[in-house]
JSON list of C-alpha atoms in Angstrom, two decimals:
[
{"chain": "A", "resi": 419, "resn": "PHE", "atom": "CA", "xyz": [-18.43, 7.97, 8.55]},
{"chain": "A", "resi": 420, "resn": "ASN", "atom": "CA", "xyz": [-22.13, 8.86, 8.54]},
{"chain": "A", "resi": 421, "resn": "SER", "atom": "CA", "xyz": [-22.89, 6.03, 6.11]},
{"chain": "A", "resi": 422, "resn": "LEU", "atom": "CA", "xyz": [-21.13, 3.25, 7.98]},
{"chain": "A", "resi": 423, "resn": "ASN", "atom": "CA", "xyz": [-20.07, 4.16, 11.53]},
{"chain": "A", "resi": 424, "resn": "HIS", "atom": "CA", "xyz": [-22.50, 6.82, 12.73]},
{"chain": "A", "resi": 425, "resn": "ASP", "atom": "CA", "xyz": [-23.04, 4.94, 16.01]},
{"chain": "A", "resi": 426, "resn": "MET", "atom": "CA", "xyz": [-19.32, 4.51, 16.78]},
{"chain": "A", "resi": 427, "resn": "THR", "atom": "CA", "xyz": [-18.27, 5.66, 20.24]},
{"chain": "A", "resi": 428, "resn": "LEU", "atom": "CA", "xyz": [-15.14, 7.72, 20.91]},
{"chain": "A", "resi": 429, "resn": "PRO", "atom": "CA", "xyz": [-13.22, 4.77, 22.47]},
{"chain": "A", "resi": 430, "resn": "GLU", "atom": "CA", "xyz": [-14.09, 2.64, 19.41]},
{"chain": "A", "resi": 431, "resn": "PHE", "atom": "CA", "xyz": [-12.87, 5.39, 17.09]},
{"chain": "A", "resi": 432, "resn": "LYS", "atom": "CA", "xyz": [-9.64, 5.74, 19.08]},
{"chain": "A", "resi": 433, "resn": "PHE", "atom": "CA", "xyz": [-9.03, 1.99, 18.83]},
{"chain": "A", "resi": 434, "resn": "ILE", "atom": "CA", "xyz": [-9.39, 1.89, 15.05]},
{"chain": "A", "resi": 435, "resn": "TRP", "atom": "CA", "xyz": [-7.36, 5.11, 14.70]},
{"chain": "A", "resi": 436, "resn": "TYR", "atom": "CA", "xyz": [-4.48, 3.72, 16.74]},
{"chain": "A", "resi": 437, "resn": "MET", "atom": "CA", "xyz": [-4.59, 0.47, 14.75]},
{"chain": "A", "resi": 438, "resn": "GLU", "atom": "CA", "xyz": [-4.24, 2.40, 11.48]},
{"chain": "A", "resi": 439, "resn": "TYR", "atom": "CA", "xyz": [-1.61, 4.75, 12.91]},
{"chain": "A", "resi": 440, "resn": "SER", "atom": "CA", "xyz": [0.45, 1.81, 14.20]},
{"chain": "A", "resi": 441, "resn": "HIS", "atom": "CA", "xyz": [0.22, 0.15, 10.79]},
{"chain": "A", "resi": 442, "resn": "ARG", "atom": "CA", "xyz": [1.57, 3.27, 9.09]},
{"chain": "A", "resi": 443, "resn": "MET", "atom": "CA", "xyz": [4.37, 3.74, 11.62]},
{"chain": "A", "resi": 444, "resn": "TRP", "atom": "CA", "xyz": [5.30, 0.07, 11.31]},
{"chain": "A", "resi": 445, "resn": "GLY", "atom": "CA", "xyz": [5.44, 0.44, 7.52]},
{"chain": "A", "resi": 446, "resn": "ARG", "atom": "CA", "xyz": [7.79, 3.41, 7.83]},
{"chain": "A", "resi": 447, "resn": "ALA", "atom": "CA", "xyz": [9.97, 1.52, 10.31]},
{"chain": "A", "resi": 448, "resn": "VAL", "atom": "CA", "xyz": [10.20, -1.40, 7.86]},
{"chain": "A", "resi": 449, "resn": "GLY", "atom": "CA", "xyz": [11.19, 1.04, 5.12]},
{"chain": "A", "resi": 450, "resn": "LEU", "atom": "CA", "xyz": [13.99, 2.47, 7.27]},
{"chain": "A", "resi": 451, "resn": "ALA", "atom": "CA", "xyz": [15.08, -1.05, 8.24]},
{"chain": "A", "resi": 452, "resn": "TYR", "atom": "CA", "xyz": [15.66, -1.76, 4.54]},
{"chain": "A", "resi": 453, "resn": "ILE", "atom": "CA", "xyz": [16.98, 1.54, 3.23]},
{"chain": "A", "resi": 454, "resn": "LEU", "atom": "CA", "xyz": [19.39, 2.63, 6.01]},
{"chain": "A", "resi": 455, "resn": "PRO", "atom": "CA", "xyz": [21.40, -0.64, 6.21]},
{"chain": "A", "resi": 456, "resn": "ALA", "atom": "CA", "xyz": [21.37, -0.87, 2.41]},
{"chain": "A", "resi": 457, "resn": "ALA", "atom": "CA", "xyz": [22.87, 2.63, 2.11]},
{"chain": "A", "resi": 458, "resn": "TYR", "atom": "CA", "xyz": [25.45, 1.87, 4.81]},
{"chain": "A", "resi": 459, "resn": "PHE", "atom": "CA", "xyz": [26.68, -1.43, 3.33]},
{"chain": "A", "resi": 460, "resn": "TRP", "atom": "CA", "xyz": [26.59, -0.01, -0.20]},
{"chain": "A", "resi": 461, "resn": "ARG", "atom": "CA", "xyz": [28.80, 2.91, 0.86]},
{"chain": "A", "resi": 462, "resn": "ARG", "atom": "CA", "xyz": [31.19, 0.58, 2.68]},
{"chain": "A", "resi": 463, "resn": "GLY", "atom": "CA", "xyz": [31.57, -1.56, -0.46]},
{"chain": "A", "resi": 464, "resn": "CYS", "atom": "CA", "xyz": [30.22, -4.70, 1.19]},
{"chain": "A", "resi": 465, "resn": "LEU", "atom": "CA", "xyz": [27.79, -5.56, -1.60]},
{"chain": "A", "resi": 466, "resn": "SER", "atom": "CA", "xyz": [28.67, -7.52, -4.72]},
{"chain": "A", "resi": 467, "resn": "ARG", "atom": "CA", "xyz": [27.28, -6.38, -8.06]},
{"chain": "A", "resi": 468, "resn": "PRO", "atom": "CA", "xyz": [24.50, -9.03, -8.17]},
{"chain": "A", "resi": 469, "resn": "LEU", "atom": "CA", "xyz": [23.58, -8.26, -4.57]},
{"chain": "A", "resi": 470, "resn": "LYS", "atom": "CA", "xyz": [23.37, -4.54, -5.35]},
{"chain": "A", "resi": 471, "resn": "GLY", "atom": "CA", "xyz": [20.69, -5.33, -7.91]},
{"chain": "A", "resi": 472, "resn": "ARG", "atom": "CA", "xyz": [18.70, -7.31, -5.38]},
{"chain": "A", "resi": 473, "resn": "VAL", "atom": "CA", "xyz": [19.08, -4.63, -2.72]},
{"chain": "A", "resi": 474, "resn": "LEU", "atom": "CA", "xyz": [17.88, -1.94, -5.13]},
{"chain": "A", "resi": 475, "resn": "ALA", "atom": "CA", "xyz": [14.91, -4.11, -6.09]},
{"chain": "A", "resi": 476, "resn": "LEU", "atom": "CA", "xyz": [14.00, -4.73, -2.44]},
{"chain": "A", "resi": 477, "resn": "CYS", "atom": "CA", "xyz": [14.23, -1.03, -1.55]},
{"chain": "A", "resi": 478, "resn": "GLY", "atom": "CA", "xyz": [12.13, -0.23, -4.61]},
{"chain": "A", "resi": 479, "resn": "LEU", "atom": "CA", "xyz": [9.53, -2.78, -3.50]},
{"chain": "A", "resi": 480, "resn": "VAL", "atom": "CA", "xyz": [9.40, -1.19, -0.03]},
{"chain": "A", "resi": 481, "resn": "CYS", "atom": "CA", "xyz": [8.72, 2.25, -1.54]},
{"chain": "A", "resi": 482, "resn": "PHE", "atom": "CA", "xyz": [6.19, 0.79, -3.97]},
{"chain": "A", "resi": 483, "resn": "GLN", "atom": "CA", "xyz": [4.41, -0.93, -1.08]},
{"chain": "A", "resi": 484, "resn": "GLY", "atom": "CA", "xyz": [4.02, 2.38, 0.75]},
{"chain": "A", "resi": 485, "resn": "LEU", "atom": "CA", "xyz": [2.66, 4.15, -2.33]},
{"chain": "A", "resi": 486, "resn": "LEU", "atom": "CA", "xyz": [0.30, 1.27, -3.02]},
{"chain": "A", "resi": 487, "resn": "GLY", "atom": "CA", "xyz": [-1.00, 1.46, 0.55]},
{"chain": "A", "resi": 488, "resn": "TRP", "atom": "CA", "xyz": [-1.78, 5.16, 0.12]},
{"chain": "A", "resi": 489, "resn": "TYR", "atom": "CA", "xyz": [-3.44, 4.44, -3.24]},
{"chain": "A", "resi": 490, "resn": "MET", "atom": "CA", "xyz": [-5.56, 1.73, -1.60]},
{"chain": "A", "resi": 491, "resn": "VAL", "atom": "CA", "xyz": [-6.72, 3.97, 1.27]},
{"chain": "A", "resi": 492, "resn": "LYS", "atom": "CA", "xyz": [-7.52, 6.73, -1.24]},
{"chain": "A", "resi": 493, "resn": "SER", "atom": "CA", "xyz": [-10.03, 4.43, -2.94]},
{"chain": "A", "resi": 494, "resn": "GLY", "atom": "CA", "xyz": [-12.03, 4.23, 0.30]},
{"chain": "A", "resi": 495, "resn": "LEU", "atom": "CA", "xyz": [-12.43, 8.01, 0.38]},
{"chain": "A", "resi": 496, "resn": "GLU", "atom": "CA", "xyz": [-13.85, 8.35, -3.13]},
{"chain": "A", "resi": 497, "resn": "GLU", "atom": "CA", "xyz": [-17.56, 8.77, -3.79]},
{"chain": "A", "resi": 498, "resn": "LYS", "atom": "CA", "xyz": [-19.14, 5.66, -5.27]},
{"chain": "A", "resi": 499, "resn": "PRO", "atom": "CA", "xyz": [-21.58, 6.07, -8.18]},
{"chain": "A", "resi": 500, "resn": "ASP", "atom": "CA", "xyz": [-24.08, 3.68, -6.59]},
{"chain": "A", "resi": 501, "resn": "SER", "atom": "CA", "xyz": [-26.03, 5.26, -3.74]},
{"chain": "A", "resi": 502, "resn": "TYR", "atom": "CA", "xyz": [-26.42, 1.91, -1.97]},
{"chain": "A", "resi": 503, "resn": "ASP", "atom": "CA", "xyz": [-22.65, 1.39, -1.86]},
{"chain": "A", "resi": 504, "resn": "ILE", "atom": "CA", "xyz": [-21.08, 1.72, 1.57]},
{"chain": "A", "resi": 505, "resn": "PRO", "atom": "CA", "xyz": [-17.58, 3.24, 1.79]},
{"chain": "A", "resi": 506, "resn": "ARG", "atom": "CA", "xyz": [-14.86, 0.61, 1.37]},
{"chain": "A", "resi": 507, "resn": "VAL", "atom": "CA", "xyz": [-11.46, 0.34, -0.23]},
{"chain": "A", "resi": 508, "resn": "SER", "atom": "CA", "xyz": [-11.15, -1.21, -3.67]},
{"chain": "A", "resi": 509, "resn": "GLN", "atom": "CA", "xyz": [-10.75, -4.98, -3.46]},
{"chain": "A", "resi": 510, "resn": "TYR", "atom": "CA", "xyz": [-8.37, -4.77, -6.41]},
{"chain": "A", "resi": 511, "resn": "ARG", "atom": "CA", "xyz": [-6.07, -2.34, -4.62]},
{"chain": "A", "resi": 512, "resn": "LEU", "atom": "CA", "xyz": [-6.31, -4.30, -1.38]},
{"chain": "A", "resi": 513, "resn": "ALA", "atom": "CA", "xyz": [-5.24, -7.48, -3.18]},
{"chain": "A", "resi": 514, "resn": "ALA", "atom": "CA", "xyz": [-2.40, -5.61, -4.90]},
{"chain": "A", "resi": 515, "resn": "HIS", "atom": "CA", "xyz": [-1.23, -4.20, -1.54]},
{"chain": "A", "resi": 516, "resn": "LEU", "atom": "CA", "xyz": [-1.24, -7.65, 0.05]},
{"chain": "A", "resi": 517, "resn": "GLY", "atom": "CA", "xyz": [0.34, -9.25, -3.02]},
{"chain": "A", "resi": 518, "resn": "SER", "atom": "CA", "xyz": [3.21, -6.77, -3.10]},
{"chain": "A", "resi": 519, "resn": "ALA", "atom": "CA", "xyz": [3.81, -7.36, 0.63]},
{"chain": "A", "resi": 520, "resn": "LEU", "atom": "CA", "xyz": [4.02, -11.11, 0.02]},
{"chain": "A", "resi": 521, "resn": "VAL", "atom": "CA", "xyz": [6.40, -10.57, -2.90]},
{"chain": "A", "resi": 522, "resn": "LEU", "atom": "CA", "xyz": [8.58, -8.30, -0.73]},
{"chain": "A", "resi": 523, "resn": "TYR", "atom": "CA", "xyz": [8.63, -10.85, 2.10]},
{"chain": "A", "resi": 524, "resn": "SER", "atom": "CA", "xyz": [9.40, -13.74, -0.25]},
{"chain": "A", "resi": 525, "resn": "ALA", "atom": "CA", "xyz": [12.15, -11.83, -2.08]},
{"chain": "A", "resi": 526, "resn": "SER", "atom": "CA", "xyz": [13.73, -10.82, 1.24]},
{"chain": "A", "resi": 527, "resn": "LEU", "atom": "CA", "xyz": [13.65, -14.40, 2.52]},
{"chain": "A", "resi": 528, "resn": "TRP", "atom": "CA", "xyz": [15.03, -15.72, -0.77]},
{"chain": "A", "resi": 529, "resn": "THR", "atom": "CA", "xyz": [17.87, -13.17, -0.72]},
{"chain": "A", "resi": 530, "resn": "GLY", "atom": "CA", "xyz": [18.77, -13.96, 2.89]},
{"chain": "A", "resi": 531, "resn": "LEU", "atom": "CA", "xyz": [18.75, -17.72, 2.35]},
{"chain": "A", "resi": 532, "resn": "SER", "atom": "CA", "xyz": [20.79, -17.34, -0.85]},
{"chain": "A", "resi": 533, "resn": "LEU", "atom": "CA", "xyz": [23.48, -15.55, 1.15]},
{"chain": "A", "resi": 534, "resn": "LEU", "atom": "CA", "xyz": [23.45, -18.12, 3.94]},
{"chain": "A", "resi": 535, "resn": "LEU", "atom": "CA", "xyz": [23.44, -21.10, 1.59]},
{"chain": "A", "resi": 536, "resn": "PRO", "atom": "CA", "xyz": [24.52, -20.28, -1.99]},
{"chain": "A", "resi": 537, "resn": "ARG", "atom": "CA", "xyz": [22.95, -22.39, -4.71]},
{"chain": "A", "resi": 538, "resn": "HIS", "atom": "CA", "xyz": [26.28, -23.88, -5.88]},
{"chain": "A", "resi": 539, "resn": "LYS", "atom": "CA", "xyz": [26.65, -25.47, -2.45]},
{"chain": "A", "resi": 540, "resn": "LEU", "atom": "CA", "xyz": [23.32, -27.27, -2.68]},
{"chain": "A", "resi": 541, "resn": "PRO", "atom": "CA", "xyz": [23.31, -30.92, -3.80]},
{"chain": "A", "resi": 542, "resn": "GLU", "atom": "CA", "xyz": [21.52, -31.52, -7.10]},
{"chain": "A", "resi": 543, "resn": "THR", "atom": "CA", "xyz": [19.56, -34.77, -6.90]},
{"chain": "A", "resi": 544, "resn": "LYS", "atom": "CA", "xyz": [16.43, -35.93, -8.69]},
{"chain": "A", "resi": 545, "resn": "GLN", "atom": "CA", "xyz": [14.53, -35.96, -5.41]},
{"chain": "A", "resi": 546, "resn": "LEU", "atom": "CA", "xyz": [15.47, -32.35, -4.64]},
{"chain": "A", "resi": 547, "resn": "LEU", "atom": "CA", "xyz": [14.61, -31.20, -8.15]},
{"chain": "A", "resi": 548, "resn": "ARG", "atom": "CA", "xyz": [11.20, -32.86, -7.88]},
{"chain": "A", "resi": 549, "resn": "LEU", "atom": "CA", "xyz": [10.68, -31.30, -4.44]},
{"chain": "A", "resi": 550, "resn": "ARG", "atom": "CA", "xyz": [11.57, -27.89, -5.87]},
{"chain": "A", "resi": 551, "resn": "GLN", "atom": "CA", "xyz": [8.92, -28.29, -8.58]},
{"chain": "A", "resi": 552, "resn": "TYR", "atom": "CA", "xyz": [6.30, -29.20, -5.99]},
{"chain": "A", "resi": 553, "resn": "ALA", "atom": "CA", "xyz": [7.41, -26.27, -3.83]},
{"chain": "A", "resi": 554, "resn": "HIS", "atom": "CA", "xyz": [6.93, -23.84, -6.73]},
{"chain": "A", "resi": 555, "resn": "GLY", "atom": "CA", "xyz": [3.41, -25.14, -7.35]},
{"chain": "A", "resi": 556, "resn": "THR", "atom": "CA", "xyz": [2.52, -25.01, -3.66]},
{"chain": "A", "resi": 557, "resn": "THR", "atom": "CA", "xyz": [3.90, -21.48, -3.36]},
{"chain": "A", "resi": 558, "resn": "ALA", "atom": "CA", "xyz": [1.77, -20.33, -6.30]},
{"chain": "A", "resi": 559, "resn": "LEU", "atom": "CA", "xyz": [-1.36, -21.87, -4.74]},
{"chain": "A", "resi": 560, "resn": "ILE", "atom": "CA", "xyz": [-0.66, -20.25, -1.36]},
{"chain": "A", "resi": 561, "resn": "PHE", "atom": "CA", "xyz": [-0.12, -16.89, -3.04]},
{"chain": "A", "resi": 562, "resn": "LEU", "atom": "CA", "xyz": [-3.36, -17.23, -5.02]},
{"chain": "A", "resi": 563, "resn": "THR", "atom": "CA", "xyz": [-5.29, -18.27, -1.90]},
{"chain": "A", "resi": 564, "resn": "ALA", "atom": "CA", "xyz": [-3.99, -15.26, 0.02]},
{"chain": "A", "resi": 565, "resn": "LEU", "atom": "CA", "xyz": [-4.96, -12.90, -2.81]},
{"chain": "A", "resi": 566, "resn": "SER", "atom": "CA", "xyz": [-8.43, -14.42, -2.99]},
{"chain": "A", "resi": 567, "resn": "GLY", "atom": "CA", "xyz": [-8.69, -13.77, 0.77]},
{"chain": "A", "resi": 568, "resn": "ALA", "atom": "CA", "xyz": [-8.00, -10.10, 0.08]},
{"chain": "A", "resi": 569, "resn": "PHE", "atom": "CA", "xyz": [-10.96, -10.05, -2.32]},
{"chain": "A", "resi": 570, "resn": "VAL", "atom": "CA", "xyz": [-13.11, -11.70, 0.37]},
{"chain": "A", "resi": 571, "resn": "ALA", "atom": "CA", "xyz": [-12.11, -8.99, 2.85]},
{"chain": "A", "resi": 572, "resn": "GLY", "atom": "CA", "xyz": [-12.50, -6.14, 0.36]},
{"chain": "A", "resi": 573, "resn": "LEU", "atom": "CA", "xyz": [-16.03, -7.18, -0.61]},
{"chain": "A", "resi": 574, "resn": "ASP", "atom": "CA", "xyz": [-17.12, -8.30, 2.89]},
{"chain": "A", "resi": 575, "resn": "ALA", "atom": "CA", "xyz": [-17.78, -11.62, 1.14]},
{"chain": "A", "resi": 576, "resn": "GLY", "atom": "CA", "xyz": [-17.35, -13.53, 4.39]},
{"chain": "A", "resi": 577, "resn": "LEU", "atom": "CA", "xyz": [-20.73, -12.18, 5.51]},
{"chain": "A", "resi": 578, "resn": "VAL", "atom": "CA", "xyz": [-22.65, -13.58, 2.53]},
{"chain": "A", "resi": 579, "resn": "TYR", "atom": "CA", "xyz": [-22.54, -17.25, 3.51]},
{"chain": "A", "resi": 580, "resn": "ASN", "atom": "CA", "xyz": [-21.41, -18.30, 6.98]},
{"chain": "A", "resi": 581, "resn": "SER", "atom": "CA", "xyz": [-22.13, -22.04, 6.82]},
{"chain": "A", "resi": 582, "resn": "PHE", "atom": "CA", "xyz": [-19.63, -24.77, 5.94]},
{"chain": "A", "resi": 583, "resn": "PRO", "atom": "CA", "xyz": [-19.11, -26.94, 3.98]},
{"chain": "A", "resi": 584, "resn": "LYS", "atom": "CA", "xyz": [-22.31, -25.93, 2.14]},
{"chain": "A", "resi": 585, "resn": "MET", "atom": "CA", "xyz": [-23.07, -22.35, 1.20]},
{"chain": "A", "resi": 586, "resn": "GLY", "atom": "CA", "xyz": [-26.51, -21.96, 2.69]},
{"chain": "A", "resi": 587, "resn": "GLU", "atom": "CA", "xyz": [-28.45, -25.06, 1.67]},
{"chain": "A", "resi": 588, "resn": "ARG", "atom": "CA", "xyz": [-26.48, -25.75, -1.49]},
{"chain": "A", "resi": 589, "resn": "TRP", "atom": "CA", "xyz": [-23.03, -26.92, -2.49]},
{"chain": "A", "resi": 590, "resn": "ILE", "atom": "CA", "xyz": [-23.00, -24.47, -5.41]},
{"chain": "A", "resi": 591, "resn": "PRO", "atom": "CA", "xyz": [-25.03, -21.30, -4.72]},
{"chain": "A", "resi": 592, "resn": "ASP", "atom": "CA", "xyz": [-27.56, -20.02, -7.24]},
{"chain": "A", "resi": 593, "resn": "ASP", "atom": "CA", "xyz": [-26.01, -16.54, -7.50]},
{"chain": "A", "resi": 594, "resn": "LEU", "atom": "CA", "xyz": [-22.53, -17.84, -8.35]},
{"chain": "A", "resi": 595, "resn": "LEU", "atom": "CA", "xyz": [-22.66, -16.31, -11.85]},
{"chain": "A", "resi": 596, "resn": "ALA", "atom": "CA", "xyz": [-25.14, -13.49, -11.24]},
{"chain": "A", "resi": 597, "resn": "PHE", "atom": "CA", "xyz": [-23.01, -10.73, -12.79]},
{"chain": "A", "resi": 598, "resn": "THR", "atom": "CA", "xyz": [-22.42, -10.03, -16.47]},
{"chain": "A", "resi": 599, "resn": "PRO", "atom": "CA", "xyz": [-20.05, -10.39, -18.14]},
{"chain": "A", "resi": 600, "resn": "VAL", "atom": "CA", "xyz": [-19.21, -13.69, -16.46]},
{"chain": "A", "resi": 601, "resn": "LEU", "atom": "CA", "xyz": [-15.61, -12.76, -15.67]},
{"chain": "A", "resi": 602, "resn": "ARG", "atom": "CA", "xyz": [-16.81, -9.97, -13.35]},
{"chain": "A", "resi": 603, "resn": "ASN", "atom": "CA", "xyz": [-18.08, -12.61, -10.93]},
{"chain": "A", "resi": 604, "resn": "VAL", "atom": "CA", "xyz": [-14.53, -13.78, -10.18]},
{"chain": "A", "resi": 605, "resn": "PHE", "atom": "CA", "xyz": [-13.52, -10.36, -8.85]},
{"chain": "A", "resi": 606, "resn": "GLU", "atom": "CA", "xyz": [-16.72, -8.49, -7.93]},
{"chain": "A", "resi": 607, "resn": "ASN", "atom": "CA", "xyz": [-19.41, -11.01, -6.95]},
{"chain": "A", "resi": 608, "resn": "PRO", "atom": "CA", "xyz": [-19.09, -11.65, -3.17]},
{"chain": "A", "resi": 609, "resn": "THR", "atom": "CA", "xyz": [-20.61, -15.13, -3.55]},
{"chain": "A", "resi": 610, "resn": "THR", "atom": "CA", "xyz": [-18.16, -16.19, -6.27]},
{"chain": "A", "resi": 611, "resn": "VAL", "atom": "CA", "xyz": [-15.22, -14.64, -4.42]},
{"chain": "A", "resi": 612, "resn": "GLN", "atom": "CA", "xyz": [-16.06, -16.60, -1.26]},
{"chain": "A", "resi": 613, "resn": "PHE", "atom": "CA", "xyz": [-16.65, -19.79, -3.28]},
{"chain": "A", "resi": 614, "resn": "ASP", "atom": "CA", "xyz": [-13.27, -19.46, -5.02]},
{"chain": "A", "resi": 615, "resn": "HIS", "atom": "CA", "xyz": [-11.51, -18.84, -1.71]},
{"chain": "A", "resi": 616, "resn": "ARG", "atom": "CA", "xyz": [-13.12, -21.96, -0.21]},
{"chain": "A", "resi": 617, "resn": "ILE", "atom": "CA", "xyz": [-12.09, -24.09, -3.19]},
{"chain": "A", "resi": 618, "resn": "LEU", "atom": "CA", "xyz": [-8.51, -22.82, -3.08]}
]
């Protein structure tokens, strides 16, 4: 708090506290919205064997998401070895938290649509098969773009260059590969992280 928000007023602190509190309460409500109906329909024998597997996986993902959120917040409370480092959550854990939420949402949507329109009722044409292939590729790109956005947020990389389409005066910034080994730049260099997010 002293390192980053020493000038924060009480109303500003209350706002950010209520935002975080609401997020946690919403997460718990989502967990109950999955687990309670699942337990009810399971007990009533309304779930087929394949659907039971999906329901267990979804409930497991909900619990995993909550644990991952706690693990992410914990990283922001740990002392950093570098004295110049300001407190922030790990960009890796932030991306994992977002990624697991997207997987949970996608799996829930897929399960719901599969129940409404089973696959054996769908027409199999060349056009639809080609569209499905494109959809898989597009989905992967969207997922990757969202995860790269989490790295931008976790590193405050959006503050490094705020001009578009160029980054400063250049199309490719000089500090794009400033870290060693080179692979570190993809995940830890704010310039590279922002550049990758723009490209995606």
